Amino acid sequence: MNEGDILGIIGPNGAGKTTLLNIVSGFLKPDAGKVILDGVDILRLKPHMIRRLGVARTFQIPKPAKNLTVLENVLVSLLFEDSNIDLNKAKAKCIKVLERIGLGDRLDQYPTLLPAAGLKKLELARILVSDAKVALFDEVTAGLSDDERENMLNLIRSFHTKQRTLIVVDHVLPTIINLCPRVVVLNKGAIIADGSPNDVLSNRYVIESYIGEVKYAEAK
Ligand SMILES: Nc1ncnc2c1ncn2[C@@H]1O[C@H](COP(=O)(O)OP(=O)(O)O)[C@@H](O)[C@H]1O
Ligand SMILES: [Mg+2]
């Protein structure tokens, strides 16, 4: 990927999407291959070191700090990047993002009180306040209503800049079709298509892998 690209990754459940993000962010080590950031192989770095280099990610299953409020959970993300930051300015930035994402009335609540959709929003907010130059989004819109999903996608759009590289993972196409000029399709750990959303949609292997999944779901 080049700086400023937005790449969509789709594929049926179990395709290896989260595994790929885990490798890029340092949580898993692959048997083979490299992860190059700005010409440097980051494969051996620990997750927090990769985060310090500007690679941020969301988790498909959010695990916020239970003893911190919603606002504090997001604030931590900023403090991690710059411990000398002006706390009032940092708070103001976090509140603005939390308001836009629909958690403005939950700032002082603990995340255990949030519904599943609220946890997804909190997870996304942690990244949107950050200074990340590479951001990895793992199914951030899963379980949200159409309106909420559109809002989240607009927030990701406004987070994107020419210097910011995004990878957006989802198991359904609608989420990424309007956001990502390039889409990679994974199935069973392998790339089965790579191109524009239109190319990918008309690809026989893609159709088969999705129809295969439907059959599997019906069989269950
Ligand atoms: N490239 C791979 N090599 C070996 N195992 C893999 C690979 N990709 C995925 N897996 C296995 O498949 C399981 C599901 O992968 P995951 O990344 O969670 O799928 P997805 O996020 O696409 O639903 C993982 O637990 C992992 O063990
Ligand atoms: Mg996954």
PDB file of N, CA and C in Angstrom, residues 94-162:
ATOM      1  N   CYS A  94     -11.340  14.755  22.681  1.00  0.00           N
ATOM      2  CA  CYS A  94     -12.026  13.466  22.893  1.00  0.00           C
ATOM      3  C   CYS A  94     -13.539  13.668  22.965  1.00  0.00           C
ATOM      4  N   ILE A  95     -13.954  14.708  23.681  1.00  0.00           N
ATOM      5  CA  ILE A  95     -15.398  14.951  23.847  1.00  0.00           C
ATOM      6  C   ILE A  95     -16.035  15.234  22.485  1.00  0.00           C
ATOM      7  N   LYS A  96     -15.322  16.009  21.659  1.00  0.00           N
ATOM      8  CA  LYS A  96     -15.859  16.341  20.335  1.00  0.00           C
ATOM      9  C   LYS A  96     -16.101  15.060  19.516  1.00  0.00           C
ATOM     10  N   VAL A  97     -15.106  14.192  19.520  1.00  0.00           N
ATOM     11  CA  VAL A  97     -15.246  12.948  18.759  1.00  0.00           C
ATOM     12  C   VAL A  97     -16.351  12.072  19.352  1.00  0.00           C
ATOM     13  N   LEU A  98     -16.395  11.984  20.684  1.00  0.00           N
ATOM     14  CA  LEU A  98     -17.419  11.143  21.323  1.00  0.00           C
ATOM     15  C   LEU A  98     -18.820  11.684  21.041  1.00  0.00           C
ATOM     16  N   GLU A  99     -18.939  12.995  20.982  1.00  0.00           N
ATOM     17  CA  GLU A  99     -20.247  13.572  20.638  1.00  0.00           C
ATOM     18  C   GLU A  99     -20.633  13.217  19.212  1.00  0.00           C
ATOM     19  N   ARG A 100     -19.680  13.364  18.306  1.00  0.00           N
ATOM     20  CA  ARG A 100     -19.983  13.068  16.898  1.00  0.00           C
ATOM     21  C   ARG A 100     -20.336  11.599  16.684  1.00  0.00           C
ATOM     22  N   ILE A 101     -19.753  10.743  17.519  1.00  0.00           N
ATOM     23  CA  ILE A 101     -19.979   9.303  17.327  1.00  0.00           C
ATOM     24  C   ILE A 101     -21.246   8.836  18.053  1.00  0.00           C
ATOM     25  N   GLY A 102     -21.835   9.729  18.844  1.00  0.00           N
ATOM     26  CA  GLY A 102     -23.089   9.374  19.518  1.00  0.00           C
ATOM     27  C   GLY A 102     -22.909   8.884  20.942  1.00  0.00           C
ATOM     28  N   LEU A 103     -21.768   9.216  21.563  1.00  0.00           N
ATOM     29  CA  LEU A 103     -21.560   8.816  22.961  1.00  0.00           C
ATOM     30  C   LEU A 103     -21.429  10.043  23.874  1.00  0.00           C
ATOM     31  N   GLY A 104     -21.891  11.182  23.368  1.00  0.00           N
ATOM     32  CA  GLY A 104     -21.756  12.437  24.113  1.00  0.00           C
ATOM     33  C   GLY A 104     -22.446  12.421  25.471  1.00  0.00           C
ATOM     34  N   ASP A 105     -23.495  11.615  25.591  1.00  0.00           N
ATOM     35  CA  ASP A 105     -24.209  11.566  26.873  1.00  0.00           C
ATOM     36  C   ASP A 105     -23.700  10.436  27.771  1.00  0.00           C
ATOM     37  N   ARG A 106     -22.574   9.822  27.371  1.00  0.00           N
ATOM     38  CA  ARG A 106     -22.053   8.673  28.136  1.00  0.00           C
ATOM     39  C   ARG A 106     -20.643   8.924  28.664  1.00  0.00           C
ATOM     40  N   LEU A 107     -20.171  10.159  28.574  1.00  0.00           N
ATOM     41  CA  LEU A 107     -18.758  10.464  28.862  1.00  0.00           C
ATOM     42  C   LEU A 107     -18.280   9.924  30.202  1.00  0.00           C
ATOM     43  N   ASP A 108     -19.098  10.085  31.225  1.00  0.00           N
ATOM     44  CA  ASP A 108     -18.654   9.710  32.571  1.00  0.00           C
ATOM     45  C   ASP A 108     -19.144   8.334  32.999  1.00  0.00           C
ATOM     46  N   GLN A 109     -19.766   7.625  32.068  1.00  0.00           N
ATOM     47  CA  GLN A 109     -20.212   6.269  32.403  1.00  0.00           C
ATOM     48  C   GLN A 109     -19.051   5.285  32.243  1.00  0.00           C
ATOM     49  N   TYR A 110     -19.207   4.125  32.853  1.00  0.00           N
ATOM     50  CA  TYR A 110     -18.205   3.067  32.664  1.00  0.00           C
ATOM     51  C   TYR A 110     -18.635   2.197  31.491  1.00  0.00           C
ATOM     52  N   PRO A 111     -17.670   1.701  30.720  1.00  0.00           N
ATOM     53  CA  PRO A 111     -18.026   0.986  29.492  1.00  0.00           C
ATOM     54  C   PRO A 111     -18.872  -0.252  29.718  1.00  0.00           C
ATOM     55  N   THR A 112     -18.858  -0.813  30.926  1.00  0.00           N
ATOM     56  CA  THR A 112     -19.683  -1.990  31.195  1.00  0.00           C
ATOM     57  C   THR A 112     -21.174  -1.680  31.009  1.00  0.00           C
ATOM     58  N   LEU A 113     -21.524  -0.384  31.091  1.00  0.00           N
ATOM     59  CA  LEU A 113     -22.933  -0.003  30.925  1.00  0.00           C
ATOM     60  C   LEU A 113     -23.324   0.180  29.461  1.00  0.00           C
ATOM     61  N   LEU A 114     -22.343   0.137  28.578  1.00  0.00           N
ATOM     62  CA  LEU A 114     -22.642   0.400  27.165  1.00  0.00           C
ATOM     63  C   LEU A 114     -23.216  -0.838  26.484  1.00  0.00           C
ATOM     64  N   PRO A 115     -24.201  -0.640  25.582  1.00  0.00           N
ATOM     65  CA  PRO A 115     -24.653  -1.766  24.755  1.00  0.00           C
ATOM     66  C   PRO A 115     -23.563  -2.108  23.739  1.00  0.00           C
ATOM     67  N   ALA A 116     -23.725  -3.240  23.052  1.00  0.00           N
ATOM     68  CA  ALA A 116     -22.699  -3.700  22.104  1.00  0.00           C
ATOM     69  C   ALA A 116     -22.351  -2.612  21.075  1.00  0.00           C
ATOM     70  N   ALA A 117     -23.372  -1.914  20.573  1.00  0.00           N
ATOM     71  CA  ALA A 117     -23.109  -0.884  19.568  1.00  0.00           C
ATOM     72  C   ALA A 117     -22.294   0.260  20.169  1.00  0.00           C
ATOM     73  N   GLY A 118     -22.541   0.567  21.432  1.00  0.00           N
ATOM     74  CA  GLY A 118     -21.788   1.616  22.120  1.00  0.00           C
ATOM     75  C   GLY A 118     -20.321   1.241  22.260  1.00  0.00           C
ATOM     76  N   LEU A 119     -20.071  -0.028  22.537  1.00  0.00           N
ATOM     77  CA  LEU A 119     -18.684  -0.488  22.660  1.00  0.00           C
ATOM     78  C   LEU A 119     -17.948  -0.369  21.329  1.00  0.00           C
ATOM     79  N   LYS A 120     -18.665  -0.654  20.236  1.00  0.00           N
ATOM     80  CA  LYS A 120     -18.081  -0.522  18.897  1.00  0.00           C
ATOM     81  C   LYS A 120     -17.699   0.933  18.635  1.00  0.00           C
ATOM     82  N   LYS A 121     -18.583   1.834  19.059  1.00  0.00           N
ATOM     83  CA  LYS A 121     -18.334   3.263  18.843  1.00  0.00           C
ATOM     84  C   LYS A 121     -17.131   3.720  19.663  1.00  0.00           C
ATOM     85  N   LEU A 122     -17.054   3.247  20.893  1.00  0.00           N
ATOM     86  CA  LEU A 122     -15.926   3.598  21.756  1.00  0.00           C
ATOM     87  C   LEU A 122     -14.617   3.127  21.131  1.00  0.00           C
ATOM     88  N   GLU A 123     -14.663   1.918  20.591  1.00  0.00           N
ATOM     89  CA  GLU A 123     -13.498   1.322  19.949  1.00  0.00           C
ATOM     90  C   GLU A 123     -13.027   2.197  18.782  1.00  0.00           C
ATOM     91  N   LEU A 124     -13.969   2.669  18.011  1.00  0.00           N
ATOM     92  CA  LEU A 124     -13.620   3.524  16.865  1.00  0.00           C
ATOM     93  C   LEU A 124     -13.125   4.892  17.343  1.00  0.00           C
ATOM     94  N   ALA A 125     -13.760   5.418  18.394  1.00  0.00           N
ATOM     95  CA  ALA A 125     -13.380   6.749  18.897  1.00  0.00           C
ATOM     96  C   ALA A 125     -11.912   6.786  19.331  1.00  0.00           C
ATOM     97  N   ARG A 126     -11.423   5.689  19.921  1.00  0.00           N
ATOM     98  CA  ARG A 126     -10.017   5.614  20.353  1.00  0.00           C
ATOM     99  C   ARG A 126      -9.067   5.916  19.203  1.00  0.00           C
ATOM    100  N   ILE A 127      -9.448   5.463  18.006  1.00  0.00           N
ATOM    101  CA  ILE A 127      -8.587   5.689  16.841  1.00  0.00           C
ATOM    102  C   ILE A 127      -8.811   7.091  16.279  1.00  0.00           C
ATOM    103  N   LEU A 128     -10.069   7.530  16.234  1.00  0.00           N
ATOM    104  CA  LEU A 128     -10.374   8.805  15.579  1.00  0.00           C
ATOM    105  C   LEU A 128      -9.765  10.001  16.303  1.00  0.00           C
ATOM    106  N   VAL A 129      -9.488   9.880  17.598  1.00  0.00           N
ATOM    107  CA  VAL A 129      -8.842  10.996  18.298  1.00  0.00           C
ATOM    108  C   VAL A 129      -7.326  10.967  18.089  1.00  0.00           C
ATOM    109  N   SER A 130      -6.819   9.850  17.601  1.00  0.00           N
ATOM    110  CA  SER A 130      -5.371   9.643  17.601  1.00  0.00           C
ATOM    111  C   SER A 130      -4.691  10.328  16.423  1.00  0.00           C
ATOM    112  N   ASP A 131      -3.383  10.250  16.470  1.00  0.00           N
ATOM    113  CA  ASP A 131      -2.542  10.829  15.438  1.00  0.00           C
ATOM    114  C   ASP A 131      -2.028   9.727  14.506  1.00  0.00           C
ATOM    115  N   ALA A 132      -2.682   8.569  14.532  1.00  0.00           N
ATOM    116  CA  ALA A 132      -2.181   7.403  13.806  1.00  0.00           C
ATOM    117  C   ALA A 132      -1.949   7.717  12.337  1.00  0.00           C
ATOM    118  N   LYS A 133      -0.863   7.180  11.780  1.00  0.00           N
ATOM    119  CA  LYS A 133      -0.645   7.366  10.340  1.00  0.00           C
ATOM    120  C   LYS A 133      -1.101   6.138   9.556  1.00  0.00           C
ATOM    121  N   VAL A 134      -1.251   5.039  10.269  1.00  0.00           N
ATOM    122  CA  VAL A 134      -1.867   3.854   9.664  1.00  0.00           C
ATOM    123  C   VAL A 134      -2.950   3.384  10.627  1.00  0.00           C
ATOM    124  N   ALA A 135      -4.169   3.207  10.139  1.00  0.00           N
ATOM    125  CA  ALA A 135      -5.237   2.762  11.024  1.00  0.00           C
ATOM    126  C   ALA A 135      -5.896   1.522  10.452  1.00  0.00           C
ATOM    127  N   LEU A 136      -6.083   0.541  11.322  1.00  0.00           N
ATOM    128  CA  LEU A 136      -6.674  -0.741  10.923  1.00  0.00           C
ATOM    129  C   LEU A 136      -8.022  -0.879  11.624  1.00  0.00           C
ATOM    130  N   PHE A 137      -9.083  -1.002  10.848  1.00  0.00           N
ATOM    131  CA  PHE A 137     -10.426  -1.073  11.419  1.00  0.00           C
ATOM    132  C   PHE A 137     -10.989  -2.477  11.215  1.00  0.00           C
ATOM    133  N   ASP A 138     -11.281  -3.169  12.309  1.00  0.00           N
ATOM    134  CA  ASP A 138     -11.760  -4.549  12.195  1.00  0.00           C
ATOM    135  C   ASP A 138     -13.263  -4.626  12.478  1.00  0.00           C
ATOM    136  N   GLU A 139     -14.040  -4.673  11.418  1.00  0.00           N
ATOM    137  CA  GLU A 139     -15.506  -4.827  11.523  1.00  0.00           C
ATOM    138  C   GLU A 139     -16.121  -3.819  12.500  1.00  0.00           C
ATOM    139  N   VAL A 140     -15.782  -2.553  12.325  1.00  0.00           N
ATOM    140  CA  VAL A 140     -16.283  -1.549  13.266  1.00  0.00           C
ATOM    141  C   VAL A 140     -17.772  -1.279  13.133  1.00  0.00           C
ATOM    142  N   THR A 141     -18.371  -1.676  12.028  1.00  0.00           N
ATOM    143  CA  THR A 141     -19.796  -1.363  11.875  1.00  0.00           C
ATOM    144  C   THR A 141     -20.694  -2.583  12.120  1.00  0.00           C
ATOM    145  N   ALA A 142     -20.085  -3.709  12.496  1.00  0.00           N
ATOM    146  CA  ALA A 142     -20.899  -4.917  12.716  1.00  0.00           C
ATOM    147  C   ALA A 142     -21.903  -4.684  13.839  1.00  0.00           C
ATOM    148  N   GLY A 143     -23.131  -5.072  13.599  1.00  0.00           N
ATOM    149  CA  GLY A 143     -24.161  -4.962  14.638  1.00  0.00           C
ATOM    150  C   GLY A 143     -24.792  -3.586  14.757  1.00  0.00           C
ATOM    151  N   LEU A 144     -24.415  -2.654  13.872  1.00  0.00           N
ATOM    152  CA  LEU A 144     -24.999  -1.314  13.931  1.00  0.00           C
ATOM    153  C   LEU A 144     -26.152  -1.187  12.938  1.00  0.00           C
ATOM    154  N   SER A 145     -27.039  -0.222  13.194  1.00  0.00           N
ATOM    155  CA  SER A 145     -28.124   0.044  12.242  1.00  0.00           C
ATOM    156  C   SER A 145     -27.527   0.725  11.008  1.00  0.00           C
ATOM    157  N   ASP A 146     -28.310   0.805   9.933  1.00  0.00           N
ATOM    158  CA  ASP A 146     -27.824   1.432   8.700  1.00  0.00           C
ATOM    159  C   ASP A 146     -27.385   2.880   8.940  1.00  0.00           C
ATOM    160  N   ASP A 147     -28.180   3.614   9.711  1.00  0.00           N
ATOM    161  CA  ASP A 147     -27.849   5.020   9.998  1.00  0.00           C
ATOM    162  C   ASP A 147     -26.547   5.125  10.782  1.00  0.00           C
ATOM    163  N   GLU A 148     -26.431   4.267  11.792  1.00  0.00           N
ATOM    164  CA  GLU A 148     -25.220   4.286  12.619  1.00  0.00           C
ATOM    165  C   GLU A 148     -24.002   3.919  11.779  1.00  0.00           C
ATOM    166  N   ARG A 149     -24.171   2.927  10.894  1.00  0.00           N
ATOM    167  CA  ARG A 149     -23.058   2.512  10.043  1.00  0.00           C
ATOM    168  C   ARG A 149     -22.631   3.676   9.138  1.00  0.00           C
ATOM    169  N   GLU A 150     -23.611   4.364   8.564  1.00  0.00           N
ATOM    170  CA  GLU A 150     -23.305   5.490   7.675  1.00  0.00           C
ATOM    171  C   GLU A 150     -22.552   6.580   8.437  1.00  0.00           C
ATOM    172  N   ASN A 151     -22.974   6.822   9.667  1.00  0.00           N
ATOM    173  CA  ASN A 151     -22.300   7.805  10.515  1.00  0.00           C
ATOM    174  C   ASN A 151     -20.850   7.402  10.780  1.00  0.00           C
ATOM    175  N   MET A 152     -20.648   6.127  11.104  1.00  0.00           N
ATOM    176  CA  MET A 152     -19.284   5.627  11.364  1.00  0.00           C
ATOM    177  C   MET A 152     -18.425   5.762  10.115  1.00  0.00           C
ATOM    178  N   LEU A 153     -18.996   5.428   8.953  1.00  0.00           N
ATOM    179  CA  LEU A 153     -18.217   5.508   7.714  1.00  0.00           C
ATOM    180  C   LEU A 153     -17.861   6.952   7.396  1.00  0.00           C
ATOM    181  N   ASN A 154     -18.786   7.871   7.672  1.00  0.00           N
ATOM    182  CA  ASN A 154     -18.483   9.284   7.450  1.00  0.00           C
ATOM    183  C   ASN A 154     -17.366   9.751   8.375  1.00  0.00           C
ATOM    184  N   LEU A 155     -17.372   9.245   9.596  1.00  0.00           N
ATOM    185  CA  LEU A 155     -16.309   9.616  10.536  1.00  0.00           C
ATOM    186  C   LEU A 155     -14.955   9.086  10.060  1.00  0.00           C
ATOM    187  N   ILE A 156     -14.964   7.860   9.536  1.00  0.00           N
ATOM    188  CA  ILE A 156     -13.711   7.301   9.004  1.00  0.00           C
ATOM    189  C   ILE A 156     -13.251   8.126   7.802  1.00  0.00           C
ATOM    190  N   ARG A 157     -14.208   8.517   6.955  1.00  0.00           N
ATOM    191  CA  ARG A 157     -13.892   9.355   5.789  1.00  0.00           C
ATOM    192  C   ARG A 157     -13.238  10.659   6.215  1.00  0.00           C
ATOM    193  N   SER A 158     -13.797  11.300   7.235  1.00  0.00           N
ATOM    194  CA  SER A 158     -13.220  12.593   7.616  1.00  0.00           C
ATOM    195  C   SER A 158     -11.910  12.435   8.390  1.00  0.00           C
ATOM    196  N   PHE A 159     -11.659  11.238   8.897  1.00  0.00           N
ATOM    197  CA  PHE A 159     -10.381  10.948   9.563  1.00  0.00           C
ATOM    198  C   PHE A 159      -9.265  10.758   8.521  1.00  0.00           C
ATOM    199  N   HIS A 160      -9.658  10.302   7.339  1.00  0.00           N
ATOM    200  CA  HIS A 160      -8.673  10.013   6.296  1.00  0.00           C
ATOM    201  C   HIS A 160      -8.030  11.293   5.760  1.00  0.00           C
ATOM    202  N   THR A 161      -6.709  11.248   5.572  1.00  0.00           N
ATOM    203  CA  THR A 161      -5.996  12.363   4.934  1.00  0.00           C
ATOM    204  C   THR A 161      -5.012  11.756   3.928  1.00  0.00           C
ATOM    205  N   LYS A 162      -4.319  12.615   3.201  1.00  0.00           N
ATOM    206  CA  LYS A 162      -3.332  12.122   2.226  1.00  0.00           C
ATOM    207  C   LYS A 162      -2.160  11.425   2.901  1.00  0.00           C
TER     208      LYS A 162
END
